[in-house]
Amino acid sequence: MPSIASVVEELIVAAVFSEKASIPHKNKTDWALTALSVLLAGAGILFLILALDRYLEDIYTPVLAALACTGCLFTAAVILTFTVHCLRTKRMAPINSARHPLAENLHVILEAVCLELEDPIKENPKTAVLTAALAGFLATNHQMRL
């Protein structure tokens, strides 16, 4: 029974503190405007790169201008990657700090439930299996309606 309790505990903690944020529902207009904004942002970045290359070609030779333009882009990509990594770790820190006490409390509760139900399950195993199957069936039906 403790192995089942630990699995249930992990499932509940994972469901409460899921790392994946739920994506808000969007309609077709939101998707079209998002795609258009991504397309326009990509075109803007492309023209910015070309303008930087043309500007640097006036000052330096074409090879050095291309190298400087590529260096600027690489530096911008590294800075963006570092920023995303820092924001992600900062966002995950509160979740991990809140997860530990909840897991401990859940472990204590499940241990108490397992100790309380151990004798009735041993005395009436068929009734316990039937009750568990019925509870699973009702929980699944309730979940499907949501």
PDB file of N, CA, C and O in Angstrom, residues 71-138:
ATOM      1  N   GLY A  71      28.199  39.093 -35.930  1.00  0.00           N
ATOM      2  CA  GLY A  71      28.579  39.195 -34.519  1.00  0.00           C
ATOM      3  C   GLY A  71      27.518  39.894 -33.690  1.00  0.00           C
ATOM      4  O   GLY A  71      27.212  39.477 -32.566  1.00  0.00           O
ATOM      5  N   CYS A  72      26.940  40.960 -34.241  1.00  0.00           N
ATOM      6  CA  CYS A  72      25.863  41.664 -33.535  1.00  0.00           C
ATOM      7  C   CYS A  72      24.653  40.755 -33.343  1.00  0.00           C
ATOM      8  O   CYS A  72      24.041  40.726 -32.266  1.00  0.00           O
ATOM      9  N   LEU A  73      24.284  40.009 -34.373  1.00  0.00           N
ATOM     10  CA  LEU A  73      23.145  39.101 -34.270  1.00  0.00           C
ATOM     11  C   LEU A  73      23.404  37.986 -33.260  1.00  0.00           C
ATOM     12  O   LEU A  73      22.526  37.609 -32.483  1.00  0.00           O
ATOM     13  N   PHE A  74      24.620  37.446 -33.281  1.00  0.00           N
ATOM     14  CA  PHE A  74      24.963  36.386 -32.342  1.00  0.00           C
ATOM     15  C   PHE A  74      24.914  36.903 -30.906  1.00  0.00           C
ATOM     16  O   PHE A  74      24.395  36.227 -30.005  1.00  0.00           O
ATOM     17  N   THR A  75      25.426  38.111 -30.692  1.00  0.00           N
ATOM     18  CA  THR A  75      25.393  38.709 -29.356  1.00  0.00           C
ATOM     19  C   THR A  75      23.959  38.929 -28.891  1.00  0.00           C
ATOM     20  O   THR A  75      23.620  38.650 -27.734  1.00  0.00           O
ATOM     21  N   ALA A  76      23.095  39.412 -29.790  1.00  0.00           N
ATOM     22  CA  ALA A  76      21.690  39.612 -29.434  1.00  0.00           C
ATOM     23  C   ALA A  76      21.021  38.281 -29.095  1.00  0.00           C
ATOM     24  O   ALA A  76      20.223  38.195 -28.153  1.00  0.00           O
ATOM     25  N   ALA A  77      21.341  37.227 -29.845  1.00  0.00           N
ATOM     26  CA  ALA A  77      20.757  35.916 -29.573  1.00  0.00           C
ATOM     27  C   ALA A  77      21.215  35.374 -28.222  1.00  0.00           C
ATOM     28  O   ALA A  77      20.414  34.799 -27.473  1.00  0.00           O
ATOM     29  N   VAL A  78      22.479  35.561 -27.886  1.00  0.00           N
ATOM     30  CA  VAL A  78      22.992  35.097 -26.594  1.00  0.00           C
ATOM     31  C   VAL A  78      22.334  35.860 -25.452  1.00  0.00           C
ATOM     32  O   VAL A  78      21.947  35.270 -24.430  1.00  0.00           O
ATOM     33  N   ILE A  79      22.171  37.175 -25.612  1.00  0.00           N
ATOM     34  CA  ILE A  79      21.534  37.975 -24.565  1.00  0.00           C
ATOM     35  C   ILE A  79      20.083  37.553 -24.374  1.00  0.00           C
ATOM     36  O   ILE A  79      19.614  37.404 -23.238  1.00  0.00           O
ATOM     37  N   LEU A  80      19.354  37.320 -25.467  1.00  0.00           N
ATOM     38  CA  LEU A  80      17.967  36.873 -25.355  1.00  0.00           C
ATOM     39  C   LEU A  80      17.865  35.495 -24.700  1.00  0.00           C
ATOM     40  O   LEU A  80      16.981  35.254 -23.864  1.00  0.00           O
ATOM     41  N   THR A  81      18.762  34.593 -25.062  1.00  0.00           N
ATOM     42  CA  THR A  81      18.750  33.258 -24.460  1.00  0.00           C
ATOM     43  C   THR A  81      19.024  33.330 -22.961  1.00  0.00           C
ATOM     44  O   THR A  81      18.366  32.660 -22.165  1.00  0.00           O
ATOM     45  N   PHE A  82      19.990  34.146 -22.577  1.00  0.00           N
ATOM     46  CA  PHE A  82      20.317  34.309 -21.164  1.00  0.00           C
ATOM     47  C   PHE A  82      19.141  34.925 -20.406  1.00  0.00           C
ATOM     48  O   PHE A  82      18.819  34.500 -19.291  1.00  0.00           O
ATOM     49  N   THR A  83      18.475  35.901 -21.009  1.00  0.00           N
ATOM     50  CA  THR A  83      17.327  36.540 -20.366  1.00  0.00           C
ATOM     51  C   THR A  83      16.187  35.553 -20.165  1.00  0.00           C
ATOM     52  O   THR A  83      15.568  35.502 -19.089  1.00  0.00           O
ATOM     53  N   VAL A  84      15.894  34.756 -21.188  1.00  0.00           N
ATOM     54  CA  VAL A  84      14.828  33.759 -21.071  1.00  0.00           C
ATOM     55  C   VAL A  84      15.171  32.745 -19.990  1.00  0.00           C
ATOM     56  O   VAL A  84      14.309  32.350 -19.190  1.00  0.00           O
ATOM     57  N   HIS A  85      16.420  32.307 -19.934  1.00  0.00           N
ATOM     58  CA  HIS A  85      16.843  31.338 -18.911  1.00  0.00           C
ATOM     59  C   HIS A  85      16.687  31.928 -17.512  1.00  0.00           C
ATOM     60  O   HIS A  85      16.184  31.252 -16.597  1.00  0.00           O
ATOM     61  N   CYS A  86      17.085  33.177 -17.322  1.00  0.00           N
ATOM     62  CA  CYS A  86      16.959  33.812 -16.006  1.00  0.00           C
ATOM     63  C   CYS A  86      15.500  33.986 -15.597  1.00  0.00           C
ATOM     64  O   CYS A  86      15.139  33.747 -14.451  1.00  0.00           O
ATOM     65  N   LEU A  87      14.656  34.394 -16.536  1.00  0.00           N
ATOM     66  CA  LEU A  87      13.235  34.563 -16.223  1.00  0.00           C
ATOM     67  C   LEU A  87      12.577  33.237 -15.903  1.00  0.00           C
ATOM     68  O   LEU A  87      11.725  33.153 -15.017  1.00  0.00           O
ATOM     69  N   ARG A  88      12.970  32.180 -16.604  1.00  0.00           N
ATOM     70  CA  ARG A  88      12.385  30.856 -16.359  1.00  0.00           C
ATOM     71  C   ARG A  88      12.788  30.332 -14.983  1.00  0.00           C
ATOM     72  O   ARG A  88      11.962  29.777 -14.260  1.00  0.00           O
ATOM     73  N   THR A  89      14.049  30.491 -14.590  1.00  0.00           N
ATOM     74  CA  THR A  89      14.473  30.012 -13.271  1.00  0.00           C
ATOM     75  C   THR A  89      13.851  30.854 -12.168  1.00  0.00           C
ATOM     76  O   THR A  89      13.508  30.325 -11.110  1.00  0.00           O
ATOM     77  N   LYS A  90      13.662  32.148 -12.406  1.00  0.00           N
ATOM     78  CA  LYS A  90      13.040  32.999 -11.403  1.00  0.00           C
ATOM     79  C   LYS A  90      11.571  32.627 -11.219  1.00  0.00           C
ATOM     80  O   LYS A  90      11.051  32.660 -10.120  1.00  0.00           O
ATOM     81  N   ARG A  91      10.901  32.256 -12.301  1.00  0.00           N
ATOM     82  CA  ARG A  91       9.502  31.878 -12.228  1.00  0.00           C
ATOM     83  C   ARG A  91       9.342  30.505 -11.573  1.00  0.00           C
ATOM     84  O   ARG A  91       8.372  30.252 -10.876  1.00  0.00           O
ATOM     85  N   MET A  92      10.281  29.586 -11.778  1.00  0.00           N
ATOM     86  CA  MET A  92      10.173  28.237 -11.225  1.00  0.00           C
ATOM     87  C   MET A  92      10.529  28.185  -9.744  1.00  0.00           C
ATOM     88  O   MET A  92      10.136  27.261  -9.054  1.00  0.00           O
ATOM     89  N   ALA A  93      11.274  29.157  -9.220  1.00  0.00           N
ATOM     90  CA  ALA A  93      11.691  29.131  -7.822  1.00  0.00           C
ATOM     91  C   ALA A  93      10.507  29.156  -6.861  1.00  0.00           C
ATOM     92  O   ALA A  93      10.471  28.367  -5.916  1.00  0.00           O
ATOM     93  N   PRO A  94       9.490  30.019  -7.032  1.00  0.00           N
ATOM     94  CA  PRO A  94       8.364  29.974  -6.086  1.00  0.00           C
ATOM     95  C   PRO A  94       7.581  28.673  -6.153  1.00  0.00           C
ATOM     96  O   PRO A  94       7.100  28.202  -5.126  1.00  0.00           O
ATOM     97  N   ILE A  95       7.465  28.091  -7.317  1.00  0.00           N
ATOM     98  CA  ILE A  95       6.741  26.833  -7.440  1.00  0.00           C
ATOM     99  C   ILE A  95       7.456  25.736  -6.672  1.00  0.00           C
ATOM    100  O   ILE A  95       6.841  24.976  -5.935  1.00  0.00           O
ATOM    101  N   ASN A  96       8.784  25.642  -6.819  1.00  0.00           N
ATOM    102  CA  ASN A  96       9.540  24.599  -6.127  1.00  0.00           C
ATOM    103  C   ASN A  96       9.540  24.821  -4.623  1.00  0.00           C
ATOM    104  O   ASN A  96       9.530  23.862  -3.860  1.00  0.00           O
ATOM    105  N   SER A  97       9.564  26.082  -4.160  1.00  0.00           N
ATOM    106  CA  SER A  97       9.561  26.328  -2.717  1.00  0.00           C
ATOM    107  C   SER A  97       8.200  26.000  -2.105  1.00  0.00           C
ATOM    108  O   SER A  97       8.120  25.567  -0.956  1.00  0.00           O
ATOM    109  N   ALA A  98       7.118  26.192  -2.855  1.00  0.00           N
ATOM    110  CA  ALA A  98       5.790  25.876  -2.333  1.00  0.00           C
ATOM    111  C   ALA A  98       5.472  24.395  -2.473  1.00  0.00           C
ATOM    112  O   ALA A  98       4.593  23.889  -1.781  1.00  0.00           O
ATOM    113  N   ARG A  99       6.168  23.721  -3.350  1.00  0.00           N
ATOM    114  CA  ARG A  99       5.866  22.310  -3.621  1.00  0.00           C
ATOM    115  C   ARG A  99       6.273  21.402  -2.463  1.00  0.00           C
ATOM    116  O   ARG A  99       5.578  20.436  -2.163  1.00  0.00           O
ATOM    117  N   HIS A 100       7.380  21.696  -1.799  1.00  0.00           N
ATOM    118  CA  HIS A 100       7.906  20.819  -0.760  1.00  0.00           C
ATOM    119  C   HIS A 100       6.967  20.708   0.452  1.00  0.00           C
ATOM    120  O   HIS A 100       6.652  19.582   0.874  1.00  0.00           O
ATOM    121  N   PRO A 101       6.500  21.810   1.042  1.00  0.00           N
ATOM    122  CA  PRO A 101       5.584  21.653   2.192  1.00  0.00           C
ATOM    123  C   PRO A 101       4.275  20.960   1.825  1.00  0.00           C
ATOM    124  O   PRO A 101       3.755  20.170   2.610  1.00  0.00           O
ATOM    125  N   LEU A 102       3.758  21.236   0.631  1.00  0.00           N
ATOM    126  CA  LEU A 102       2.528  20.570   0.213  1.00  0.00           C
ATOM    127  C   LEU A 102       2.754  19.069   0.070  1.00  0.00           C
ATOM    128  O   LEU A 102       1.917  18.276   0.477  1.00  0.00           O
ATOM    129  N   ALA A 103       3.887  18.686  -0.487  1.00  0.00           N
ATOM    130  CA  ALA A 103       4.189  17.256  -0.638  1.00  0.00           C
ATOM    131  C   ALA A 103       4.300  16.578   0.723  1.00  0.00           C
ATOM    132  O   ALA A 103       3.842  15.445   0.897  1.00  0.00           O
ATOM    133  N   GLU A 104       4.907  17.264   1.686  1.00  0.00           N
ATOM    134  CA  GLU A 104       5.016  16.681   3.033  1.00  0.00           C
ATOM    135  C   GLU A 104       3.639  16.526   3.673  1.00  0.00           C
ATOM    136  O   GLU A 104       3.329  15.477   4.254  1.00  0.00           O
ATOM    137  N   ASN A 105       2.800  17.554   3.573  1.00  0.00           N
ATOM    138  CA  ASN A 105       1.454  17.473   4.158  1.00  0.00           C
ATOM    139  C   ASN A 105       0.633  16.393   3.470  1.00  0.00           C
ATOM    140  O   ASN A 105      -0.110  15.653   4.126  1.00  0.00           O
ATOM    141  N   LEU A 106       0.749  16.304   2.170  1.00  0.00           N
ATOM    142  CA  LEU A 106       0.015  15.288   1.418  1.00  0.00           C
ATOM    143  C   LEU A 106       0.488  13.887   1.811  1.00  0.00           C
ATOM    144  O   LEU A 106      -0.324  12.963   1.924  1.00  0.00           O
ATOM    145  N   HIS A 107       1.782  13.728   2.054  1.00  0.00           N
ATOM    146  CA  HIS A 107       2.327  12.441   2.467  1.00  0.00           C
ATOM    147  C   HIS A 107       1.749  12.019   3.822  1.00  0.00           C
ATOM    148  O   HIS A 107       1.357  10.863   4.015  1.00  0.00           O
ATOM    149  N   VAL A 108       1.659  12.957   4.750  1.00  0.00           N
ATOM    150  CA  VAL A 108       1.104  12.666   6.079  1.00  0.00           C
ATOM    151  C   VAL A 108      -0.373  12.289   5.961  1.00  0.00           C
ATOM    152  O   VAL A 108      -0.843  11.330   6.592  1.00  0.00           O
ATOM    153  N   ILE A 109      -1.120  13.027   5.140  1.00  0.00           N
ATOM    154  CA  ILE A 109      -2.550  12.737   4.968  1.00  0.00           C
ATOM    155  C   ILE A 109      -2.754  11.359   4.352  1.00  0.00           C
ATOM    156  O   ILE A 109      -3.596  10.570   4.802  1.00  0.00           O
ATOM    157  N   LEU A 110      -1.988  11.040   3.311  1.00  0.00           N
ATOM    158  CA  LEU A 110      -2.144   9.738   2.660  1.00  0.00           C
ATOM    159  C   LEU A 110      -1.726   8.594   3.570  1.00  0.00           C
ATOM    160  O   LEU A 110      -2.328   7.516   3.532  1.00  0.00           O
ATOM    161  N   GLU A 111      -0.722   8.810   4.406  1.00  0.00           N
ATOM    162  CA  GLU A 111      -0.339   7.770   5.379  1.00  0.00           C
ATOM    163  C   GLU A 111      -1.472   7.512   6.366  1.00  0.00           C
ATOM    164  O   GLU A 111      -1.788   6.359   6.680  1.00  0.00           O
ATOM    165  N   ALA A 112      -2.109   8.587   6.829  1.00  0.00           N
ATOM    166  CA  ALA A 112      -3.212   8.429   7.777  1.00  0.00           C
ATOM    167  C   ALA A 112      -4.385   7.711   7.123  1.00  0.00           C
ATOM    168  O   ALA A 112      -5.010   6.831   7.743  1.00  0.00           O
ATOM    169  N   VAL A 113      -4.683   8.056   5.869  1.00  0.00           N
ATOM    170  CA  VAL A 113      -5.779   7.394   5.163  1.00  0.00           C
ATOM    171  C   VAL A 113      -5.460   5.923   4.947  1.00  0.00           C
ATOM    172  O   VAL A 113      -6.324   5.050   5.122  1.00  0.00           O
ATOM    173  N   CYS A 114      -4.235   5.616   4.575  1.00  0.00           N
ATOM    174  CA  CYS A 114      -3.850   4.212   4.347  1.00  0.00           C
ATOM    175  C   CYS A 114      -3.951   3.398   5.630  1.00  0.00           C
ATOM    176  O   CYS A 114      -4.430   2.256   5.611  1.00  0.00           O
ATOM    177  N   LEU A 115      -3.499   3.973   6.742  1.00  0.00           N
ATOM    178  CA  LEU A 115      -3.600   3.254   8.026  1.00  0.00           C
ATOM    179  C   LEU A 115      -5.061   3.061   8.433  1.00  0.00           C
ATOM    180  O   LEU A 115      -5.426   2.015   8.977  1.00  0.00           O
ATOM    181  N   GLU A 116      -5.894   4.066   8.164  1.00  0.00           N
ATOM    182  CA  GLU A 116      -7.303   3.982   8.534  1.00  0.00           C
ATOM    183  C   GLU A 116      -8.046   2.949   7.701  1.00  0.00           C
ATOM    184  O   GLU A 116      -8.908   2.227   8.201  1.00  0.00           O
ATOM    185  N   LEU A 117      -7.713   2.849   6.416  1.00  0.00           N
ATOM    186  CA  LEU A 117      -8.440   1.952   5.513  1.00  0.00           C
ATOM    187  C   LEU A 117      -7.831   0.558   5.407  1.00  0.00           C
ATOM    188  O   LEU A 117      -8.406  -0.309   4.752  1.00  0.00           O
ATOM    189  N   GLU A 118      -6.707   0.320   6.024  1.00  0.00           N
ATOM    190  CA  GLU A 118      -6.026  -0.967   5.873  1.00  0.00           C
ATOM    191  C   GLU A 118      -6.866  -2.129   6.411  1.00  0.00           C
ATOM    192  O   GLU A 118      -7.031  -3.149   5.726  1.00  0.00           O
ATOM    193  N   ASP A 119      -7.428  -1.980   7.595  1.00  0.00           N
ATOM    194  CA  ASP A 119      -8.230  -3.067   8.174  1.00  0.00           C
ATOM    195  C   ASP A 119      -9.532  -3.315   7.413  1.00  0.00           C
ATOM    196  O   ASP A 119      -9.847  -4.476   7.106  1.00  0.00           O
ATOM    197  N   PRO A 120     -10.333  -2.290   7.072  1.00  0.00           N
ATOM    198  CA  PRO A 120     -11.563  -2.572   6.310  1.00  0.00           C
ATOM    199  C   PRO A 120     -11.282  -3.192   4.934  1.00  0.00           C
ATOM    200  O   PRO A 120     -12.067  -4.018   4.468  1.00  0.00           O
ATOM    201  N   ILE A 121     -10.191  -2.835   4.311  1.00  0.00           N
ATOM    202  CA  ILE A 121      -9.867  -3.415   3.010  1.00  0.00           C
ATOM    203  C   ILE A 121      -9.498  -4.884   3.158  1.00  0.00           C
ATOM    204  O   ILE A 121      -9.896  -5.721   2.346  1.00  0.00           O
ATOM    205  N   LYS A 122      -8.764  -5.216   4.216  1.00  0.00           N
ATOM    206  CA  LYS A 122      -8.401  -6.622   4.449  1.00  0.00           C
ATOM    207  C   LYS A 122      -9.627  -7.455   4.795  1.00  0.00           C
ATOM    208  O   LYS A 122      -9.707  -8.631   4.424  1.00  0.00           O
ATOM    209  N   GLU A 123     -10.581  -6.865   5.500  1.00  0.00           N
ATOM    210  CA  GLU A 123     -11.778  -7.614   5.876  1.00  0.00           C
ATOM    211  C   GLU A 123     -12.735  -7.808   4.700  1.00  0.00           C
ATOM    212  O   GLU A 123     -13.356  -8.854   4.571  1.00  0.00           O
ATOM    213  N   ASN A 124     -12.866  -6.817   3.828  1.00  0.00           N
ATOM    214  CA  ASN A 124     -13.806  -6.861   2.706  1.00  0.00           C
ATOM    215  C   ASN A 124     -13.097  -6.464   1.403  1.00  0.00           C
ATOM    216  O   ASN A 124     -13.303  -5.365   0.888  1.00  0.00           O
ATOM    217  N   PRO A 125     -12.274  -7.344   0.855  1.00  0.00           N
ATOM    218  CA  PRO A 125     -11.518  -6.948  -0.341  1.00  0.00           C
ATOM    219  C   PRO A 125     -12.406  -6.727  -1.575  1.00  0.00           C
ATOM    220  O   PRO A 125     -12.142  -5.829  -2.365  1.00  0.00           O
ATOM    221  N   LYS A 126     -13.479  -7.540  -1.704  1.00  0.00           N
ATOM    222  CA  LYS A 126     -14.339  -7.377  -2.878  1.00  0.00           C
ATOM    223  C   LYS A 126     -15.081  -6.048  -2.827  1.00  0.00           C
ATOM    224  O   LYS A 126     -15.210  -5.344  -3.838  1.00  0.00           O
ATOM    225  N   THR A 127     -15.560  -5.686  -1.675  1.00  0.00           N
ATOM    226  CA  THR A 127     -16.252  -4.408  -1.524  1.00  0.00           C
ATOM    227  C   THR A 127     -15.293  -3.238  -1.763  1.00  0.00           C
ATOM    228  O   THR A 127     -15.672  -2.237  -2.370  1.00  0.00           O
ATOM    229  N   ALA A 128     -14.048  -3.376  -1.320  1.00  0.00           N
ATOM    230  CA  ALA A 128     -13.059  -2.318  -1.513  1.00  0.00           C
ATOM    231  C   ALA A 128     -12.742  -2.122  -2.991  1.00  0.00           C
ATOM    232  O   ALA A 128     -12.659  -0.990  -3.476  1.00  0.00           O
ATOM    233  N   VAL A 129     -12.599  -3.232  -3.713  1.00  0.00           N
ATOM    234  CA  VAL A 129     -12.320  -3.137  -5.152  1.00  0.00           C
ATOM    235  C   VAL A 129     -13.511  -2.536  -5.883  1.00  0.00           C
ATOM    236  O   VAL A 129     -13.362  -1.681  -6.760  1.00  0.00           O
ATOM    237  N   LEU A 130     -14.716  -2.955  -5.505  1.00  0.00           N
ATOM    238  CA  LEU A 130     -15.922  -2.414  -6.128  1.00  0.00           C
ATOM    239  C   LEU A 130     -16.057  -0.917  -5.851  1.00  0.00           C
ATOM    240  O   LEU A 130     -16.370  -0.130  -6.755  1.00  0.00           O
ATOM    241  N   THR A 131     -15.803  -0.503  -4.640  1.00  0.00           N
ATOM    242  CA  THR A 131     -15.880   0.911  -4.285  1.00  0.00           C
ATOM    243  C   THR A 131     -14.834   1.734  -5.037  1.00  0.00           C
ATOM    244  O   THR A 131     -15.123   2.819  -5.531  1.00  0.00           O
ATOM    245  N   ALA A 132     -13.619   1.191  -5.145  1.00  0.00           N
ATOM    246  CA  ALA A 132     -12.559   1.896  -5.876  1.00  0.00           C
ATOM    247  C   ALA A 132     -12.895   2.013  -7.358  1.00  0.00           C
ATOM    248  O   ALA A 132     -12.680   3.062  -7.976  1.00  0.00           O
ATOM    249  N   ALA A 133     -13.431   0.954  -7.939  1.00  0.00           N
ATOM    250  CA  ALA A 133     -13.816   0.998  -9.354  1.00  0.00           C
ATOM    251  C   ALA A 133     -14.934   2.005  -9.577  1.00  0.00           C
ATOM    252  O   ALA A 133     -14.920   2.767 -10.552  1.00  0.00           O
ATOM    253  N   LEU A 134     -15.909   2.030  -8.677  1.00  0.00           N
ATOM    254  CA  LEU A 134     -17.009   2.981  -8.798  1.00  0.00           C
ATOM    255  C   LEU A 134     -16.509   4.416  -8.637  1.00  0.00           C
ATOM    256  O   LEU A 134     -16.930   5.312  -9.385  1.00  0.00           O
ATOM    257  N   ALA A 135     -15.625   4.642  -7.701  1.00  0.00           N
ATOM    258  CA  ALA A 135     -15.065   5.986  -7.512  1.00  0.00           C
ATOM    259  C   ALA A 135     -14.273   6.423  -8.742  1.00  0.00           C
ATOM    260  O   ALA A 135     -14.366   7.575  -9.179  1.00  0.00           O
ATOM    261  N   GLY A 136     -13.494   5.515  -9.315  1.00  0.00           N
ATOM    262  CA  GLY A 136     -12.756   5.842 -10.539  1.00  0.00           C
ATOM    263  C   GLY A 136     -13.675   6.150 -11.704  1.00  0.00           C
ATOM    264  O   GLY A 136     -13.443   7.072 -12.480  1.00  0.00           O
ATOM    265  N   PHE A 137     -14.751   5.367 -11.809  1.00  0.00           N
ATOM    266  CA  PHE A 137     -15.730   5.590 -12.876  1.00  0.00           C
ATOM    267  C   PHE A 137     -16.395   6.955 -12.725  1.00  0.00           C
ATOM    268  O   PHE A 137     -16.524   7.714 -13.688  1.00  0.00           O
ATOM    269  N   LEU A 138     -16.819   7.289 -11.511  1.00  0.00           N
ATOM    270  CA  LEU A 138     -17.475   8.582 -11.282  1.00  0.00           C
ATOM    271  C   LEU A 138     -16.509   9.755 -11.479  1.00  0.00           C
ATOM    272  O   LEU A 138     -16.888  10.789 -12.031  1.00  0.00           O
TER     273      LEU A 138
END
